Structure formats: C-alpha cells, structure tokens
Amino acid sequence: MGAPMDPPPAPAAITVDRLTVQRGGRDILREVSLTVTDGTITAVVGPSGVGKSTLMGALNGLLRPSGGTVSVAGIGCLDDAGALREARRRTATIFQDHALIDRLPAIDNVLLGLADTRHPLSLLPWSQSLRRRAAQALDEVGLLNRATTRTGHLSGGERQRVGIARALVRCPCLLLGDEPFASVDSALARRLGEDIRRLVARGGLTVVLVLHQLQMARTLADRIIGLSDGRVAFDGPAGSFDAAAEAGIFAPHLRGGASP
Ligand SMILES: Nc1ncnc2c1ncn2[C@@H]1O[C@H](COP(=O)(O)OP(=O)(O)OP(=O)(O)O)[C@@H](O)[C@H]1O
Ligand SMILES: [Mg+2]
C-alpha cells in the first residue's frame, strides 16, 4: 500500500517577490519575499520602525515598491492599474492610526467603508440596507450604542473598533489589520480575534495582521512572519515561533548566545 498522500498545499493569496520599498530616501524593506496562504491568518511581527506598516501599505497598494512585485491570486501584479483597482475592491484595511473622520458620527465612518460601492459624487443618502449593514458591523464590535456619536468624541479603543467595523462592513476577501487591537483591552482583543477567526473559518477570507502582542500572534495566527532589519527573519507556523525566534527578531544582538 502506498504512503498516504499529503494534502495539496493551500494556494497563495498573495505573493511578494523581492519587494523593496523606500521611504524618506531609505530602503525600509529590502528584497522581501513571502507568500500569504489563502484562507489563513498571518501575523507580522517585529520591532517598532522595522517596516511592518510599510509592508501593509505595499500589500494594499497604497505604497509603490521601488523594486520587486506584489501579486494577488486571480488578479495579478499590483503594478497594473486594473489589477490594483480590483485588488483594492476586494481588500479592507484597518489602519494603525484609525484614519477616521472625527466630525462624522461613528456609523458614517463605517459607511465610508462602502464608499466604493456607489458613485463617488453621489449626494443621495445611504440606503436603508447599507445603513443596516453598517449598524450590524458596529454591533459586531460592541459599539451599536455609539452609532450616532461624533467619532471625535469616542475613546481610543472605541475609535479603533469603528475602524474595524469600517473594514468588516466591506465583507473583504483580504483583511489587512495594522495593530488592530492595540487600543482595546485584552479581553476585547481576544473576542475580536475570535470573530476574525470565525470569519476565516467560514471561508473566502485571508487575513494579515500586524500584531505587537506576541502571545496573541501565537494563538490567533496560523503563521508568523518576523521582520528584522528590513528583511524576513522568521517565516513559519505560529507554533514554531519560540523564544529563540523571538530573540532573533527583537534582540538580534543576543543571537548566538553571547554571554555577558
Ligand atoms: N511617511 C514617511 N516618510 C519617511 N519615512 C517614513 C514614513 N513613514 C515611515 N517612515 C519610516 O519608515 C520606517 C518604517 O516605518 P513603519 O511605519 O513601516 O514601521 P513599523 O514597523 O510599522 O513601526 P511601528 O511598530 O512603530 O508601527 C521607519 O523608520 C519610519 O521612520
Ligand atoms: Mg506600524
């Protein structure tokens, strides 16, 4: 009898090939290559300033690489304007700085997540069904009772949840979250993480999250990518991101067991 066959490898949702991104005249990411597997949660970790948000910017096409490519399965390389448009349509981003409009009520910021579903100059009020969808997204992050509150009057964690709702309301195929739980307490972060895990299990969603809570990265993600010095220093299953891997990324000068 033959050996049982391995399941076929899950397809890549995103392929990053020798990506170099410059900011302020410096190479922040240098020839970074990685793949993001379809239908999984990938956590990106690394020290402050290493280029995690820069990588997210390249994945959602807001930052153009100076070298290399980002390709989305079934769409193509983001160098191409048509592919970029289509990739953006299928992608939602939770931004590190929330990127909300303070003077608008919370629900209107969530509705802005759907802005590309209607004419950009439309002066018509949002339809009842879209308003219901936005209210449901706010409910999912526990903020329905603040739907009509001016966003600028919300706390940091509440604003963060509005940003999450604005991303989820799009029902994206690719969800990018840049430290999406940084301003919420750990119990709420866990609950929101479980919600994302459930959405992934339902199918059709791939998630990449920058996380600074390493414990959360280990428990929530399928895979961890660690950045150090502009390069991928770790890329493997979340379960193999052990203390040595962590030290290699957050304290590379200690690598090799140097004694005092
Ligand atoms: N708009 C900009 N102009 C010039 N340099 C920038 C700009 N934005 C970021 N940088 C630089 O790029 C580098 C990477 O920044 P990035 O925001 O990607 O880091 P990060 O890993 O997300 O950090 P953090 O954990 O603090 O959010 C930093 O050195 C930063 O100073
Ligand atoms: Mg960042």
XYZ file of C-alpha atoms and ligand atoms in Angstrom:
292
model
C 0.000 0.000 0.000
C 1.360 3.436 -0.854
C 2.027 6.117 1.747
C -0.915 8.410 2.385
C -0.730 11.394 0.122
C -0.059 14.810 1.615
C -2.899 17.231 1.027
C -2.083 19.636 -1.790
C -0.534 22.858 -0.494
C -3.091 25.626 0.008
C -2.829 28.221 -2.748
C -1.139 31.558 -2.152
C -3.482 34.508 -1.899
C -0.603 36.983 -2.137
C 2.912 36.548 -3.474
C 5.523 39.121 -2.563
C 8.664 38.767 -4.648
C 11.891 40.620 -3.819
C 9.965 43.651 -2.630
C 11.946 46.786 -1.896
C 10.139 49.837 -0.536
C 11.780 53.179 0.103
C 10.553 55.869 2.477
C 12.323 59.132 3.136
C 15.059 58.063 0.704
C 15.893 54.896 2.675
C 15.256 51.262 1.804
C 12.848 50.211 4.552
C 12.056 46.772 3.115
C 14.877 45.106 1.203
C 14.139 42.331 -1.242
C 11.413 40.820 0.926
C 9.869 37.637 -0.464
C 6.929 35.833 1.119
C 3.599 34.252 0.350
C 0.344 34.618 2.223
C -1.701 31.433 2.109
C -5.326 31.608 1.065
C -7.841 31.249 3.895
C -5.376 31.709 6.751
C -4.357 34.294 9.337
C -0.778 35.553 9.056
C 0.716 37.720 11.805
C 3.519 40.168 11.018
C 5.727 40.975 13.995
C 8.891 42.977 14.552
C 10.331 45.922 16.433
C 8.968 49.432 16.084
C 10.144 51.142 12.903
C 11.167 47.894 11.176
C 8.667 48.348 8.336
C 5.516 46.442 9.318
C 3.152 49.262 8.311
C 5.257 49.777 5.202
C 4.659 46.130 4.269
C 0.911 46.564 4.826
C 1.000 49.668 2.619
C 2.640 47.654 -0.140
C 0.080 44.839 0.260
C -2.869 47.200 -0.126
C -1.225 49.125 -2.931
C -1.025 52.477 -1.130
C 2.782 52.371 -1.258
C 4.508 51.657 -4.563
C 7.619 49.495 -4.424
C 10.915 50.698 -5.812
C 11.723 47.076 -6.668
C 10.019 43.696 -6.794
C 6.331 42.879 -7.015
C 3.173 42.160 -5.041
C 0.754 39.813 -6.832
C -2.741 38.811 -5.772
C -4.042 35.403 -6.855
C -6.595 35.596 -9.625
C -5.948 39.315 -10.136
C -2.290 39.783 -10.996
C 0.530 42.130 -10.158
C -0.389 45.386 -8.399
C 1.894 47.252 -10.832
C -1.017 47.047 -13.217
C -3.641 49.760 -12.668
C -6.578 47.437 -13.407
C -5.261 44.744 -11.062
C -4.664 47.336 -8.366
C -8.239 48.613 -8.673
C -9.650 45.095 -8.439
C -7.375 44.159 -5.521
C -8.471 47.275 -3.643
C -12.105 46.406 -4.234
C -11.587 43.054 -2.525
C -9.387 44.348 0.303
C -10.172 46.107 3.564
C -7.570 47.707 5.793
C -7.715 48.520 9.492
C -5.213 51.367 9.788
C -2.843 51.795 12.720
C -3.914 55.423 13.183
C -7.597 54.523 12.548
C -7.861 57.103 9.684
C -11.372 58.180 10.708
C -13.174 61.461 10.079
C -13.700 62.913 13.553
C -16.600 65.229 12.758
C -18.783 62.389 11.402
C -20.961 60.101 13.528
C -19.439 56.647 14.035
C -21.894 54.982 11.671
C -20.979 57.370 8.837
C -17.326 56.396 9.189
C -18.383 52.760 8.890
C -20.445 53.605 5.790
C -17.313 55.134 4.249
C -16.007 51.569 4.094
C -18.667 51.077 1.416
C -17.913 54.318 -0.458
C -16.555 52.468 -3.485
C -19.842 50.613 -3.921
C -21.552 53.780 -5.175
C -20.777 56.806 -7.343
C -18.105 58.969 -5.692
C -20.148 62.140 -6.226
C -23.421 60.670 -5.023
C -25.302 63.085 -2.802
C -28.055 60.593 -2.137
C -28.477 59.417 1.436
C -27.162 55.946 2.188
C -29.809 53.300 1.536
C -31.597 51.651 4.445
C -29.996 48.308 3.627
C -26.454 49.750 3.682
C -27.198 51.607 6.929
C -28.437 48.319 8.389
C -25.236 46.614 7.245
C -23.121 49.346 8.884
C -25.162 49.119 12.099
C -24.618 45.369 12.136
C -20.847 45.871 11.750
C -20.886 48.299 14.694
C -22.885 45.764 16.682
C -20.268 43.102 15.948
C -17.599 45.269 17.603
C -19.931 46.123 20.511
C -20.486 49.744 19.541
C -24.041 49.906 18.284
C -24.979 52.178 21.180
C -22.445 54.790 19.966
C -23.546 54.703 16.319
C -24.677 58.337 16.263
C -21.893 59.692 18.493
C -19.448 62.065 16.836
C -16.353 59.926 16.199
C -14.042 62.574 17.690
C -15.843 62.123 20.999
C -15.073 58.403 21.224
C -12.247 56.871 23.253
C -9.155 55.424 21.563
C -10.436 51.854 21.855
C -13.880 52.836 20.585
C -12.304 54.596 17.599
C -10.271 51.502 16.909
C -13.463 49.448 16.891
C -15.063 51.886 14.418
C -12.033 51.270 12.173
C -12.527 47.506 12.494
C -16.248 47.843 11.693
C -15.434 50.000 8.648
C -13.194 47.183 7.358
C -15.571 44.306 8.170
C -18.578 46.025 6.574
C -16.873 45.577 3.199
C -17.025 41.767 3.515
C -13.495 41.682 2.071
C -11.616 38.725 0.609
C -8.399 40.121 2.110
C -8.381 41.807 5.505
C -5.247 43.741 6.447
C -5.044 44.940 10.050
C -2.242 47.177 11.260
C -2.139 46.642 15.037
C -5.932 46.399 15.017
C -6.214 45.590 18.724
C -3.544 47.940 20.079
C -6.003 50.253 21.867
C -8.522 47.744 23.188
C -8.311 45.728 26.392
C -7.061 42.167 26.207
C -10.484 40.533 26.725
C -11.993 42.544 23.872
C -8.927 41.892 21.702
C -9.406 38.174 22.267
C -13.093 38.374 21.377
C -12.430 40.388 18.210
C -9.683 37.922 17.287
C -12.124 35.043 17.703
C -14.618 36.881 15.477
C -11.965 37.178 12.769
C -11.040 33.517 13.190
C -14.719 32.589 12.729
C -14.951 34.680 9.548
C -11.858 32.923 8.182
C -13.327 29.506 9.046
C -16.486 30.418 7.131
C -14.300 30.634 4.011
C -13.350 33.193 1.406
C -11.262 35.395 3.708
C -7.487 35.755 4.070
C -6.116 37.877 6.901
C -2.778 39.585 7.536
C -2.422 41.315 10.903
C 0.452 43.329 12.302
C 0.418 42.420 15.984
C 2.627 43.672 18.746
C 1.056 41.330 21.301
C 3.209 38.262 20.583
C 1.025 35.975 22.668
C -1.942 36.947 20.537
C 0.095 36.355 17.371
C 0.921 32.865 18.623
C -2.649 31.928 19.498
C -4.569 33.687 16.728
C -2.349 33.289 13.680
C -1.638 30.217 11.594
C 1.671 31.616 10.559
C 4.071 34.301 11.785
C 6.344 36.467 9.693
C 9.013 38.288 11.677
C 10.761 41.306 10.205
C 14.195 42.459 11.259
C 16.462 44.966 9.612
C 14.292 45.313 6.519
C 14.152 41.581 5.838
C 12.140 38.487 6.722
C 13.965 36.966 9.698
C 11.295 34.380 10.593
C 8.609 32.753 8.493
C 6.904 29.685 9.868
C 3.945 28.136 11.682
C 2.853 30.165 14.701
C 3.619 27.191 16.957
C 7.299 27.286 15.996
C 7.742 30.943 16.950
C 9.605 30.106 20.146
C 11.748 32.190 22.499
C 14.799 31.816 20.244
C 12.859 33.010 17.204
C 11.528 35.925 19.232
C 15.019 36.884 20.392
C 16.256 36.677 16.814
C 13.803 39.384 15.846
C 13.545 41.599 18.903
C 17.092 41.242 20.211
C 19.195 40.140 17.243
C 22.383 41.292 19.005
C 21.751 38.497 21.542
C 21.575 35.845 18.827
C 24.180 33.155 19.174
C 24.008 33.080 22.982
C 26.614 35.762 23.644
C 27.426 35.754 27.348
C 27.862 38.953 29.328
N 5.971 58.977 5.567
C 7.207 58.619 5.849
N 8.271 59.310 5.364
C 9.532 58.928 5.632
N 9.840 57.854 6.374
C 8.835 57.139 6.874
C 7.476 57.483 6.639
N 6.705 56.580 7.265
C 7.539 55.724 7.868
N 8.815 56.054 7.641
C 9.993 55.353 8.142
O 9.933 54.013 7.698
C 10.376 53.135 8.727
C 9.356 52.032 8.899
O 8.136 52.608 9.323
P 6.857 51.717 9.588
O 5.775 52.666 9.953
O 6.651 50.803 8.460
O 7.354 50.891 10.870
P 6.530 49.901 11.799
O 7.276 48.624 11.830
O 5.120 49.850 11.371
O 6.662 50.611 13.223
P 5.604 50.698 14.442
O 5.687 49.366 15.151
O 6.186 51.787 15.300
O 4.253 50.999 13.901
C 10.616 53.997 9.969
O 11.981 54.168 10.120
C 9.951 55.287 9.655
O 10.657 56.352 10.215
Mg 3.342 50.482 12.198
